[in-house]
């Protein structure tokens, strides 16, 4: 069908979306970007029955039915976390929740390919669920317990060297500062009931001498990068050493690539940013981010992720059609 | 909530950052893209490796990707954005 539109649901400060817009523009593909932070300036109406989306934005006036849309890039949160600060004033929170509900309502457009659809995205945001799916698919996964207590030193987590992760990613304001919990290496003796009781965390065996890998999957496309410092893997959470790490293209074994694609597909996703580690000769699955950032890989390594996304969004690589 | 839990006690803390903007860049809603204010024909694509408060690198003569906005401090996903 000629002249179909790609719908981009994002915000004006999402740099990854900028790359996709540039790619679509280069191809001459019609697109409508709905920035949730700017939607109050626009006029949008959704008839959920027919369904039809009417949008009047600075990009133009659009009347779209599902047949008019080849793909939807969904770069919006599937659930809103409260961070503290001015963004969580009641009126602002209400506004964000209502617009988030509006963007989810666009799932009445069932025919286009969604990258990613918010329903499987919501399910796949659960790290324990990801681990279960990965294990069922035959991935090596590190022994893990979700708990608010110190687990006994026995199976499945008899190890002394562990990491702590937040069960759900958070970004909050504490005492006038922003706070984020990076994966933290601990020993069993660092843990206490007192320091865990208030809320659950993920405790996981620490991978020895690990090499961090970020694998970006779009449809059948799979691009892998390693993160190193002076030719060696990074101890702890590499994101704490962003100024010193180096990103390198990494050749994954074909079988591991296929497993990455299979995992993303099994989660009902088209796009996934997987975190793996290579340790003791094995590839371990850590987690997958359905809305993970990728523009840094395009910028640093030239990964053609915008091209792969554009291919999917215009229907060239639509294996879920 | 107390600060005794590991997630709070050991969270990495950094100064509150305003939403990143860079002088000389403007979001053109009609184009759904950022442009160079001095030359609106030049589309600016993505940031990523830049840092908050730092100016973008020298501009190349043609519209090729360059830093626009600050990297997200965490490199994490969009949840809660």
PDB file of C-alpha atoms in Angstrom, chain A residues 27-226:
ATOM      1  CA  UNK A  27      13.716   7.161   2.679  1.00  0.00           C
ATOM      2  CA  UNK A  28      10.883   9.572   2.047  1.00  0.00           C
ATOM      3  CA  UNK A  29       8.585   7.663   4.378  1.00  0.00           C
ATOM      4  CA  UNK A  30       5.637   9.602   5.782  1.00  0.00           C
ATOM      5  CA  UNK A  31       5.728   9.666   9.538  1.00  0.00           C
ATOM      6  CA  UNK A  32       3.889  11.222  12.435  1.00  0.00           C
ATOM      7  CA  UNK A  33       5.756  11.761  15.682  1.00  0.00           C
ATOM      8  CA  UNK A  34       3.571  12.112  18.743  1.00  0.00           C
ATOM      9  CA  UNK A  35       5.711  13.491  21.540  1.00  0.00           C
ATOM     10  CA  UNK A  36       3.927  12.816  24.792  1.00  0.00           C
ATOM     11  CA  UNK A  37       5.521  15.838  26.453  1.00  0.00           C
ATOM     12  CA  UNK A  38       4.130  18.110  23.750  1.00  0.00           C
ATOM     13  CA  UNK A  39       0.761  16.532  23.103  1.00  0.00           C
ATOM     14  CA  UNK A  40      -1.085  19.242  25.054  1.00  0.00           C
ATOM     15  CA  UNK A  41      -0.116  21.582  22.223  1.00  0.00           C
ATOM     16  CA  UNK A  42      -1.741  19.295  19.660  1.00  0.00           C
ATOM     17  CA  UNK A  43      -5.226  18.152  18.905  1.00  0.00           C
ATOM     18  CA  UNK A  44      -5.666  14.403  18.911  1.00  0.00           C
ATOM     19  CA  UNK A  45      -8.849  12.349  18.789  1.00  0.00           C
ATOM     20  CA  UNK A  46      -9.182   8.606  18.755  1.00  0.00           C
ATOM     21  CA  UNK A  47     -12.298   6.780  17.673  1.00  0.00           C
ATOM     22  CA  UNK A  48     -11.578   3.382  19.194  1.00  0.00           C
ATOM     23  CA  UNK A  49     -14.423   1.606  17.447  1.00  0.00           C
ATOM     24  CA  UNK A  50     -13.669   2.138  13.784  1.00  0.00           C
ATOM     25  CA  UNK A  51     -10.749   2.818  14.755  1.00  0.00           C
ATOM     26  CA  UNK A  52      -9.518   6.185  13.515  1.00  0.00           C
ATOM     27  CA  UNK A  53      -6.889   8.572  14.829  1.00  0.00           C
ATOM     28  CA  UNK A  54      -7.211  12.246  13.976  1.00  0.00           C
ATOM     29  CA  UNK A  55      -4.185  14.338  14.770  1.00  0.00           C
ATOM     30  CA  UNK A  56      -3.496  17.969  14.118  1.00  0.00           C
ATOM     31  CA  UNK A  57       0.120  18.777  14.909  1.00  0.00           C
ATOM     32  CA  UNK A  58       2.788  21.053  13.457  1.00  0.00           C
ATOM     33  CA  UNK A  59       3.664  18.108  11.224  1.00  0.00           C
ATOM     34  CA  UNK A  60       0.277  18.372   9.576  1.00  0.00           C
ATOM     35  CA  UNK A  61      -3.244  17.057   9.773  1.00  0.00           C
ATOM     36  CA  UNK A  62      -3.583  13.316   9.784  1.00  0.00           C
ATOM     37  CA  UNK A  63      -6.567  10.984   9.671  1.00  0.00           C
ATOM     38  CA  UNK A  64      -5.266   7.481  10.159  1.00  0.00           C
ATOM     39  CA  UNK A  65      -6.912   4.095  10.207  1.00  0.00           C
ATOM     40  CA  UNK A  66      -4.920   0.938  10.890  1.00  0.00           C
ATOM     41  CA  UNK A  67      -4.617   0.317   7.159  1.00  0.00           C
ATOM     42  CA  UNK A  68      -2.854   3.649   6.785  1.00  0.00           C
ATOM     43  CA  UNK A  69      -0.148   2.800   9.291  1.00  0.00           C
ATOM     44  CA  UNK A  70       2.645   0.362   8.497  1.00  0.00           C
ATOM     45  CA  UNK A  71       4.331   0.447  11.878  1.00  0.00           C
ATOM     46  CA  UNK A  72       4.336   2.038  15.294  1.00  0.00           C
ATOM     47  CA  UNK A  73       7.521   2.864  17.162  1.00  0.00           C
ATOM     48  CA  UNK A  74       6.517   2.863  20.816  1.00  0.00           C
ATOM     49  CA  UNK A  75       9.174   4.714  22.805  1.00  0.00           C
ATOM     50  CA  UNK A  76       7.003   5.484  25.800  1.00  0.00           C
ATOM     51  CA  UNK A  77       6.966   3.900  29.231  1.00  0.00           C
ATOM     52  CA  UNK A  78       4.504   1.099  29.779  1.00  0.00           C
ATOM     53  CA  UNK A  79       4.256   1.981  33.428  1.00  0.00           C
ATOM     54  CA  UNK A  80       5.176   5.181  35.133  1.00  0.00           C
ATOM     55  CA  UNK A  81       7.433   5.176  38.125  1.00  0.00           C
ATOM     56  CA  UNK A  82       7.289   8.049  40.551  1.00  0.00           C
ATOM     57  CA  UNK A  83      10.609   9.757  40.936  1.00  0.00           C
ATOM     58  CA  UNK A  84       9.916  12.519  43.403  1.00  0.00           C
ATOM     59  CA  UNK A  85      10.457  16.171  42.607  1.00  0.00           C
ATOM     60  CA  UNK A  86       8.337  18.455  40.516  1.00  0.00           C
ATOM     61  CA  UNK A  87       7.460  15.754  38.029  1.00  0.00           C
ATOM     62  CA  UNK A  88       5.432  14.082  40.716  1.00  0.00           C
ATOM     63  CA  UNK A  89       3.221  16.986  41.622  1.00  0.00           C
ATOM     64  CA  UNK A  90      -0.298  15.574  41.586  1.00  0.00           C
ATOM     65  CA  UNK A  91      -1.444  17.535  38.557  1.00  0.00           C
ATOM     66  CA  UNK A  92       1.659  16.658  36.565  1.00  0.00           C
ATOM     67  CA  UNK A  93       1.385  13.017  37.534  1.00  0.00           C
ATOM     68  CA  UNK A  94      -2.239  12.984  36.476  1.00  0.00           C
ATOM     69  CA  UNK A  95      -1.334  14.519  33.135  1.00  0.00           C
ATOM     70  CA  UNK A  96       1.401  11.961  32.500  1.00  0.00           C
ATOM     71  CA  UNK A  97      -0.828   9.055  33.451  1.00  0.00           C
ATOM     72  CA  UNK A  98      -3.653  10.187  31.224  1.00  0.00           C
ATOM     73  CA  UNK A  99      -1.403  10.690  28.212  1.00  0.00           C
ATOM     74  CA  UNK A 100       0.225   7.353  28.869  1.00  0.00           C
ATOM     75  CA  UNK A 101      -3.239   5.807  28.838  1.00  0.00           C
ATOM     76  CA  UNK A 102      -3.931   7.568  25.553  1.00  0.00           C
ATOM     77  CA  UNK A 103      -0.830   6.147  23.918  1.00  0.00           C
ATOM     78  CA  UNK A 104      -1.725   2.682  25.174  1.00  0.00           C
ATOM     79  CA  UNK A 105      -5.192   3.170  23.723  1.00  0.00           C
ATOM     80  CA  UNK A 106      -3.568   3.358  20.309  1.00  0.00           C
ATOM     81  CA  UNK A 107      -3.199  -0.417  20.537  1.00  0.00           C
ATOM     82  CA  UNK A 108      -6.652  -0.464  18.931  1.00  0.00           C
ATOM     83  CA  UNK A 109      -4.477  -0.217  15.832  1.00  0.00           C
ATOM     84  CA  UNK A 110      -3.877  -3.936  15.672  1.00  0.00           C
ATOM     85  CA  UNK A 111      -2.700  -4.333  12.103  1.00  0.00           C
ATOM     86  CA  UNK A 112       0.572  -2.362  12.089  1.00  0.00           C
ATOM     87  CA  UNK A 113       3.742  -3.863  13.477  1.00  0.00           C
ATOM     88  CA  UNK A 114       4.569  -2.427  16.876  1.00  0.00           C
ATOM     89  CA  UNK A 115       8.143  -1.919  17.961  1.00  0.00           C
ATOM     90  CA  UNK A 116       7.383  -2.880  20.611  1.00  0.00           C
ATOM     91  CA  UNK A 117       3.771  -3.492  21.484  1.00  0.00           C
ATOM     92  CA  UNK A 118       3.103  -2.210  25.021  1.00  0.00           C
ATOM     93  CA  UNK A 119       1.413  -5.398  26.220  1.00  0.00           C
ATOM     94  CA  UNK A 120       4.339  -7.802  25.714  1.00  0.00           C
ATOM     95  CA  UNK A 121       6.648  -4.973  26.709  1.00  0.00           C
ATOM     96  CA  UNK A 122       4.918  -4.685  30.059  1.00  0.00           C
ATOM     97  CA  UNK A 123       5.250  -8.404  30.671  1.00  0.00           C
ATOM     98  CA  UNK A 124       8.838  -8.513  29.453  1.00  0.00           C
ATOM     99  CA  UNK A 125       9.883  -5.672  31.751  1.00  0.00           C
ATOM    100  CA  UNK A 126       9.834  -8.199  34.585  1.00  0.00           C
ATOM    101  CA  UNK A 127      13.381  -9.408  35.097  1.00  0.00           C
ATOM    102  CA  UNK A 128      12.315 -12.637  36.798  1.00  0.00           C
ATOM    103  CA  UNK A 129       9.951 -13.384  33.926  1.00  0.00           C
ATOM    104  CA  UNK A 130      12.769 -12.817  31.431  1.00  0.00           C
ATOM    105  CA  UNK A 131      14.998 -15.209  33.314  1.00  0.00           C
ATOM    106  CA  UNK A 132      12.316 -17.874  33.362  1.00  0.00           C
ATOM    107  CA  UNK A 133      11.689 -17.566  29.628  1.00  0.00           C
ATOM    108  CA  UNK A 134      15.423 -17.594  28.908  1.00  0.00           C
ATOM    109  CA  UNK A 135      15.955 -20.683  31.047  1.00  0.00           C
ATOM    110  CA  UNK A 136      13.139 -22.467  29.261  1.00  0.00           C
ATOM    111  CA  UNK A 137      14.803 -21.658  25.958  1.00  0.00           C
ATOM    112  CA  UNK A 138      18.010 -23.273  27.146  1.00  0.00           C
ATOM    113  CA  UNK A 139      20.036 -20.196  28.048  1.00  0.00           C
ATOM    114  CA  UNK A 140      22.641 -20.357  30.736  1.00  0.00           C
ATOM    115  CA  UNK A 141      21.359 -18.141  33.517  1.00  0.00           C
ATOM    116  CA  UNK A 142      22.937 -17.296  36.839  1.00  0.00           C
ATOM    117  CA  UNK A 143      21.264 -18.646  39.987  1.00  0.00           C
ATOM    118  CA  UNK A 144      18.898 -15.968  41.190  1.00  0.00           C
ATOM    119  CA  UNK A 145      16.573 -15.321  44.100  1.00  0.00           C
ATOM    120  CA  UNK A 146      14.051 -12.501  44.473  1.00  0.00           C
ATOM    121  CA  UNK A 147      13.744 -11.850  48.159  1.00  0.00           C
ATOM    122  CA  UNK A 148      13.490  -9.446  51.056  1.00  0.00           C
ATOM    123  CA  UNK A 149      15.632 -11.637  53.276  1.00  0.00           C
ATOM    124  CA  UNK A 150      19.073 -13.209  53.337  1.00  0.00           C
ATOM    125  CA  UNK A 151      18.675 -16.495  51.528  1.00  0.00           C
ATOM    126  CA  UNK A 152      20.207 -19.583  53.049  1.00  0.00           C
ATOM    127  CA  UNK A 153      23.611 -20.584  51.732  1.00  0.00           C
ATOM    128  CA  UNK A 154      22.221 -23.493  49.830  1.00  0.00           C
ATOM    129  CA  UNK A 155      20.753 -24.145  46.435  1.00  0.00           C
ATOM    130  CA  UNK A 156      19.870 -22.303  44.393  1.00  0.00           C
ATOM    131  CA  UNK A 157      22.080 -19.559  45.810  1.00  0.00           C
ATOM    132  CA  UNK A 158      24.795 -21.134  47.896  1.00  0.00           C
ATOM    133  CA  UNK A 159      27.409 -18.722  46.556  1.00  0.00           C
ATOM    134  CA  UNK A 160      29.316 -16.229  48.680  1.00  0.00           C
ATOM    135  CA  UNK A 161      29.977 -13.761  45.860  1.00  0.00           C
ATOM    136  CA  UNK A 162      26.743 -12.147  44.748  1.00  0.00           C
ATOM    137  CA  UNK A 163      25.285  -9.108  43.083  1.00  0.00           C
ATOM    138  CA  UNK A 164      22.262  -7.097  44.169  1.00  0.00           C
ATOM    139  CA  UNK A 165      19.913  -5.615  41.583  1.00  0.00           C
ATOM    140  CA  UNK A 166      16.761  -3.611  41.891  1.00  0.00           C
ATOM    141  CA  UNK A 167      13.787  -5.759  41.006  1.00  0.00           C
ATOM    142  CA  UNK A 168      12.370  -2.839  39.064  1.00  0.00           C
ATOM    143  CA  UNK A 169      14.515  -0.036  37.715  1.00  0.00           C
ATOM    144  CA  UNK A 170      13.986   3.170  39.630  1.00  0.00           C
ATOM    145  CA  UNK A 171      15.159   6.702  39.391  1.00  0.00           C
ATOM    146  CA  UNK A 172      14.195   8.815  42.357  1.00  0.00           C
ATOM    147  CA  UNK A 173      14.946  12.034  44.138  1.00  0.00           C
ATOM    148  CA  UNK A 174      16.586  11.620  47.558  1.00  0.00           C
ATOM    149  CA  UNK A 175      17.591  14.609  49.654  1.00  0.00           C
ATOM    150  CA  UNK A 176      17.754  16.874  46.642  1.00  0.00           C
ATOM    151  CA  UNK A 177      19.761  14.476  44.525  1.00  0.00           C
ATOM    152  CA  UNK A 178      18.840  12.016  41.825  1.00  0.00           C
ATOM    153  CA  UNK A 179      19.458   8.430  42.796  1.00  0.00           C
ATOM    154  CA  UNK A 180      19.800   5.272  40.776  1.00  0.00           C
ATOM    155  CA  UNK A 181      20.716   1.789  41.859  1.00  0.00           C
ATOM    156  CA  UNK A 182      23.395   0.164  39.779  1.00  0.00           C
ATOM    157  CA  UNK A 183      24.110  -3.524  40.059  1.00  0.00           C
ATOM    158  CA  UNK A 184      26.191  -3.853  43.192  1.00  0.00           C
ATOM    159  CA  UNK A 185      28.678  -6.558  43.994  1.00  0.00           C
ATOM    160  CA  UNK A 186      28.344  -7.885  47.527  1.00  0.00           C
ATOM    161  CA  UNK A 187      29.442 -10.801  49.592  1.00  0.00           C
ATOM    162  CA  UNK A 188      27.000 -12.797  51.593  1.00  0.00           C
ATOM    163  CA  UNK A 189      28.333 -11.215  54.770  1.00  0.00           C
ATOM    164  CA  UNK A 190      27.262  -7.778  53.471  1.00  0.00           C
ATOM    165  CA  UNK A 191      23.624  -8.830  53.604  1.00  0.00           C
ATOM    166  CA  UNK A 192      21.351  -8.560  56.569  1.00  0.00           C
ATOM    167  CA  UNK A 193      17.686  -8.970  57.174  1.00  0.00           C
ATOM    168  CA  UNK A 194      17.672  -5.374  58.338  1.00  0.00           C
ATOM    169  CA  UNK A 195      19.001  -4.083  55.005  1.00  0.00           C
ATOM    170  CA  UNK A 196      16.596  -6.086  52.879  1.00  0.00           C
ATOM    171  CA  UNK A 197      13.321  -6.420  54.733  1.00  0.00           C
ATOM    172  CA  UNK A 198      11.592  -3.279  53.520  1.00  0.00           C
ATOM    173  CA  UNK A 199      11.379  -4.326  49.874  1.00  0.00           C
ATOM    174  CA  UNK A 200      12.463  -7.178  47.647  1.00  0.00           C
ATOM    175  CA  UNK A 201      15.625  -7.205  45.567  1.00  0.00           C
ATOM    176  CA  UNK A 202      17.260  -9.563  43.109  1.00  0.00           C
ATOM    177  CA  UNK A 203      20.203 -11.509  44.471  1.00  0.00           C
ATOM    178  CA  UNK A 204      22.237 -13.296  41.855  1.00  0.00           C
ATOM    179  CA  UNK A 205      25.446 -15.251  41.663  1.00  0.00           C
ATOM    180  CA  UNK A 206      28.299 -13.038  40.546  1.00  0.00           C
ATOM    181  CA  UNK A 207      29.774 -14.005  37.186  1.00  0.00           C
ATOM    182  CA  UNK A 208      33.520 -14.541  37.486  1.00  0.00           C
ATOM    183  CA  UNK A 209      35.893 -12.669  35.176  1.00  0.00           C
ATOM    184  CA  UNK A 210      33.009 -11.516  33.053  1.00  0.00           C
ATOM    185  CA  UNK A 211      32.946  -9.771  29.724  1.00  0.00           C
ATOM    186  CA  UNK A 212      29.838  -7.598  29.355  1.00  0.00           C
ATOM    187  CA  UNK A 213      28.008  -7.825  26.061  1.00  0.00           C
ATOM    188  CA  UNK A 214      25.155  -5.680  24.791  1.00  0.00           C
ATOM    189  CA  UNK A 215      23.224  -7.386  22.039  1.00  0.00           C
ATOM    190  CA  UNK A 216      20.651  -5.399  20.122  1.00  0.00           C
ATOM    191  CA  UNK A 217      18.020  -7.414  18.307  1.00  0.00           C
ATOM    192  CA  UNK A 218      15.629  -5.963  15.750  1.00  0.00           C
ATOM    193  CA  UNK A 219      13.561  -8.649  14.111  1.00  0.00           C
ATOM    194  CA  UNK A 220      16.076 -11.109  12.745  1.00  0.00           C
ATOM    195  CA  UNK A 221      18.914  -8.608  12.966  1.00  0.00           C
ATOM    196  CA  UNK A 222      21.422  -9.038  15.773  1.00  0.00           C
ATOM    197  CA  UNK A 223      24.263  -6.663  16.622  1.00  0.00           C
ATOM    198  CA  UNK A 224      26.635  -7.328  19.487  1.00  0.00           C
ATOM    199  CA  UNK A 225      29.078  -5.096  21.307  1.00  0.00           C
ATOM    200  CA  UNK A 226      31.497  -5.811  24.096  1.00  0.00           C
TER     201      UNK A 226
END
